[in-house]
Amino acid sequence: VSPNPSNGEINIRYTVIENTSTSIELFDMNGKKVKTLFTSAKLYAGIYTTTFDISDLPNGNYFCLLKSGEKTSSVKLTVAK
């Protein structure tokens, strides 16, 4: 995730290792889902970079969770305007 911290727009680069359903969601520090950035019934294996607008989120810390098939990955994201 870059830039991190962000003030309104982020780029997420991720790798899908097999053809599968994929989603990217943001959660607050209490574990509440605050935004679904991306969901796909099926992505092909490959490397992806996607830009998302998060300017509607208040300042704070979040977790960005990528789910691809049975695999998950998360990274902390800070929003600072």
JSON list of C-alpha atoms in Angstrom, two decimals:
[
{"chain": "A", "resi": 1, "resn": "VAL", "atom": "CA", "xyz": [0.00, 0.00, 0.00]},
{"chain": "A", "resi": 2, "resn": "SER", "atom": "CA", "xyz": [1.41, 3.37, -0.96]},
{"chain": "A", "resi": 3, "resn": "PRO", "atom": "CA", "xyz": [1.56, 6.11, -0.02]},
{"chain": "A", "resi": 4, "resn": "ASN", "atom": "CA", "xyz": [1.26, 5.21, 3.63]},
{"chain": "A", "resi": 5, "resn": "PRO", "atom": "CA", "xyz": [0.23, 7.40, 5.38]},
{"chain": "A", "resi": 6, "resn": "SER", "atom": "CA", "xyz": [-2.25, 8.62, 2.79]},
{"chain": "A", "resi": 7, "resn": "ASN", "atom": "CA", "xyz": [-4.41, 11.72, 2.54]},
{"chain": "A", "resi": 8, "resn": "GLY", "atom": "CA", "xyz": [-6.91, 10.50, -0.02]},
{"chain": "A", "resi": 9, "resn": "GLU", "atom": "CA", "xyz": [-5.68, 8.04, -2.62]},
{"chain": "A", "resi": 10, "resn": "ILE", "atom": "CA", "xyz": [-3.79, 4.76, -2.28]},
{"chain": "A", "resi": 11, "resn": "ASN", "atom": "CA", "xyz": [-2.20, 2.29, -4.67]},
{"chain": "A", "resi": 12, "resn": "ILE", "atom": "CA", "xyz": [-2.31, -1.37, -3.74]},
{"chain": "A", "resi": 13, "resn": "ARG", "atom": "CA", "xyz": [0.01, -3.82, -5.47]},
{"chain": "A", "resi": 14, "resn": "TYR", "atom": "CA", "xyz": [-0.79, -7.47, -4.92]},
{"chain": "A", "resi": 15, "resn": "THR", "atom": "CA", "xyz": [-0.15, -10.90, -6.38]},
{"chain": "A", "resi": 16, "resn": "VAL", "atom": "CA", "xyz": [-2.83, -13.51, -7.04]},
{"chain": "A", "resi": 17, "resn": "ILE", "atom": "CA", "xyz": [-1.17, -16.93, -7.17]},
{"chain": "A", "resi": 18, "resn": "GLU", "atom": "CA", "xyz": [-4.09, -18.91, -8.58]},
{"chain": "A", "resi": 19, "resn": "ASN", "atom": "CA", "xyz": [-7.30, -18.18, -10.48]},
{"chain": "A", "resi": 20, "resn": "THR", "atom": "CA", "xyz": [-9.71, -17.42, -7.63]},
{"chain": "A", "resi": 21, "resn": "SER", "atom": "CA", "xyz": [-12.12, -14.95, -6.04]},
{"chain": "A", "resi": 22, "resn": "THR", "atom": "CA", "xyz": [-10.39, -11.91, -4.54]},
{"chain": "A", "resi": 23, "resn": "SER", "atom": "CA", "xyz": [-11.45, -9.02, -2.33]},
{"chain": "A", "resi": 24, "resn": "ILE", "atom": "CA", "xyz": [-9.84, -6.01, -0.65]},
{"chain": "A", "resi": 25, "resn": "GLU", "atom": "CA", "xyz": [-11.52, -4.51, 2.41]},
{"chain": "A", "resi": 26, "resn": "LEU", "atom": "CA", "xyz": [-10.66, -1.88, 5.02]},
{"chain": "A", "resi": 27, "resn": "PHE", "atom": "CA", "xyz": [-11.28, -2.40, 8.73]},
{"chain": "A", "resi": 28, "resn": "ASP", "atom": "CA", "xyz": [-10.94, 0.03, 11.61]},
{"chain": "A", "resi": 29, "resn": "MET", "atom": "CA", "xyz": [-8.77, -0.81, 14.61]},
{"chain": "A", "resi": 30, "resn": "ASN", "atom": "CA", "xyz": [-11.79, -2.39, 16.35]},
{"chain": "A", "resi": 31, "resn": "GLY", "atom": "CA", "xyz": [-12.25, -4.89, 13.51]},
{"chain": "A", "resi": 32, "resn": "LYS", "atom": "CA", "xyz": [-15.33, -3.21, 12.00]},
{"chain": "A", "resi": 33, "resn": "LYS", "atom": "CA", "xyz": [-15.42, -3.25, 8.20]},
{"chain": "A", "resi": 34, "resn": "VAL", "atom": "CA", "xyz": [-15.55, 0.35, 7.00]},
{"chain": "A", "resi": 35, "resn": "LYS", "atom": "CA", "xyz": [-15.17, -0.06, 3.25]},
{"chain": "A", "resi": 36, "resn": "THR", "atom": "CA", "xyz": [-15.01, -2.68, 0.50]},
{"chain": "A", "resi": 37, "resn": "LEU", "atom": "CA", "xyz": [-12.48, -1.46, -2.05]},
{"chain": "A", "resi": 38, "resn": "PHE", "atom": "CA", "xyz": [-12.64, -4.35, -4.49]},
{"chain": "A", "resi": 39, "resn": "THR", "atom": "CA", "xyz": [-14.37, -7.67, -5.01]},
{"chain": "A", "resi": 40, "resn": "SER", "atom": "CA", "xyz": [-14.16, -10.05, -7.93]},
{"chain": "A", "resi": 41, "resn": "ALA", "atom": "CA", "xyz": [-15.76, -13.43, -8.54]},
{"chain": "A", "resi": 42, "resn": "LYS", "atom": "CA", "xyz": [-12.55, -14.52, -10.25]},
{"chain": "A", "resi": 43, "resn": "LEU", "atom": "CA", "xyz": [-9.13, -13.04, -10.94]},
{"chain": "A", "resi": 44, "resn": "TYR", "atom": "CA", "xyz": [-6.48, -14.78, -12.96]},
{"chain": "A", "resi": 45, "resn": "ALA", "atom": "CA", "xyz": [-3.07, -15.46, -11.46]},
{"chain": "A", "resi": 46, "resn": "GLY", "atom": "CA", "xyz": [-0.84, -12.42, -11.84]},
{"chain": "A", "resi": 47, "resn": "ILE", "atom": "CA", "xyz": [0.40, -9.17, -10.37]},
{"chain": "A", "resi": 48, "resn": "TYR", "atom": "CA", "xyz": [-2.07, -6.30, -10.05]},
{"chain": "A", "resi": 49, "resn": "THR", "atom": "CA", "xyz": [-1.87, -2.64, -9.05]},
{"chain": "A", "resi": 50, "resn": "THR", "atom": "CA", "xyz": [-5.09, -0.79, -8.31]},
{"chain": "A", "resi": 51, "resn": "THR", "atom": "CA", "xyz": [-5.77, 2.79, -7.18]},
{"chain": "A", "resi": 52, "resn": "PHE", "atom": "CA", "xyz": [-8.49, 3.52, -4.63]},
{"chain": "A", "resi": 53, "resn": "ASP", "atom": "CA", "xyz": [-10.04, 6.75, -3.34]},
{"chain": "A", "resi": 54, "resn": "ILE", "atom": "CA", "xyz": [-10.19, 6.77, 0.47]},
{"chain": "A", "resi": 55, "resn": "SER", "atom": "CA", "xyz": [-10.74, 10.52, 0.90]},
{"chain": "A", "resi": 56, "resn": "ASP", "atom": "CA", "xyz": [-14.09, 9.84, 2.61]},
{"chain": "A", "resi": 57, "resn": "LEU", "atom": "CA", "xyz": [-12.39, 8.11, 5.56]},
{"chain": "A", "resi": 58, "resn": "PRO", "atom": "CA", "xyz": [-11.57, 10.07, 8.73]},
{"chain": "A", "resi": 59, "resn": "ASN", "atom": "CA", "xyz": [-8.02, 10.32, 10.01]},
{"chain": "A", "resi": 60, "resn": "GLY", "atom": "CA", "xyz": [-6.90, 7.19, 11.79]},
{"chain": "A", "resi": 61, "resn": "ASN", "atom": "CA", "xyz": [-5.38, 3.75, 11.47]},
{"chain": "A", "resi": 62, "resn": "TYR", "atom": "CA", "xyz": [-6.95, 0.95, 9.44]},
{"chain": "A", "resi": 63, "resn": "PHE", "atom": "CA", "xyz": [-6.15, -2.55, 8.32]},
{"chain": "A", "resi": 64, "resn": "CYS", "atom": "CA", "xyz": [-6.29, -3.34, 4.63]},
{"chain": "A", "resi": 65, "resn": "LEU", "atom": "CA", "xyz": [-7.23, -7.02, 4.19]},
{"chain": "A", "resi": 66, "resn": "LEU", "atom": "CA", "xyz": [-6.69, -8.90, 0.93]},
{"chain": "A", "resi": 67, "resn": "LYS", "atom": "CA", "xyz": [-8.49, -12.23, 0.58]},
{"chain": "A", "resi": 68, "resn": "SER", "atom": "CA", "xyz": [-7.62, -14.41, -2.39]},
{"chain": "A", "resi": 69, "resn": "GLY", "atom": "CA", "xyz": [-9.10, -17.89, -2.28]},
{"chain": "A", "resi": 70, "resn": "GLU", "atom": "CA", "xyz": [-8.03, -19.44, 1.03]},
{"chain": "A", "resi": 71, "resn": "LYS", "atom": "CA", "xyz": [-5.15, -16.97, 1.55]},
{"chain": "A", "resi": 72, "resn": "THR", "atom": "CA", "xyz": [-5.29, -13.65, 3.39]},
{"chain": "A", "resi": 73, "resn": "SER", "atom": "CA", "xyz": [-2.83, -10.82, 3.85]},
{"chain": "A", "resi": 74, "resn": "SER", "atom": "CA", "xyz": [-3.14, -7.58, 5.79]},
{"chain": "A", "resi": 75, "resn": "VAL", "atom": "CA", "xyz": [-1.26, -4.33, 6.14]},
{"chain": "A", "resi": 76, "resn": "LYS", "atom": "CA", "xyz": [-1.76, -1.35, 8.43]},
{"chain": "A", "resi": 77, "resn": "LEU", "atom": "CA", "xyz": [-2.81, 1.88, 6.69]},
{"chain": "A", "resi": 78, "resn": "THR", "atom": "CA", "xyz": [-2.79, 5.36, 8.21]},
{"chain": "A", "resi": 79, "resn": "VAL", "atom": "CA", "xyz": [-5.09, 8.09, 6.89]},
{"chain": "A", "resi": 80, "resn": "ALA", "atom": "CA", "xyz": [-3.75, 11.58, 7.71]},
{"chain": "A", "resi": 81, "resn": "LYS", "atom": "CA", "xyz": [-5.25, 14.65, 6.05]}
]
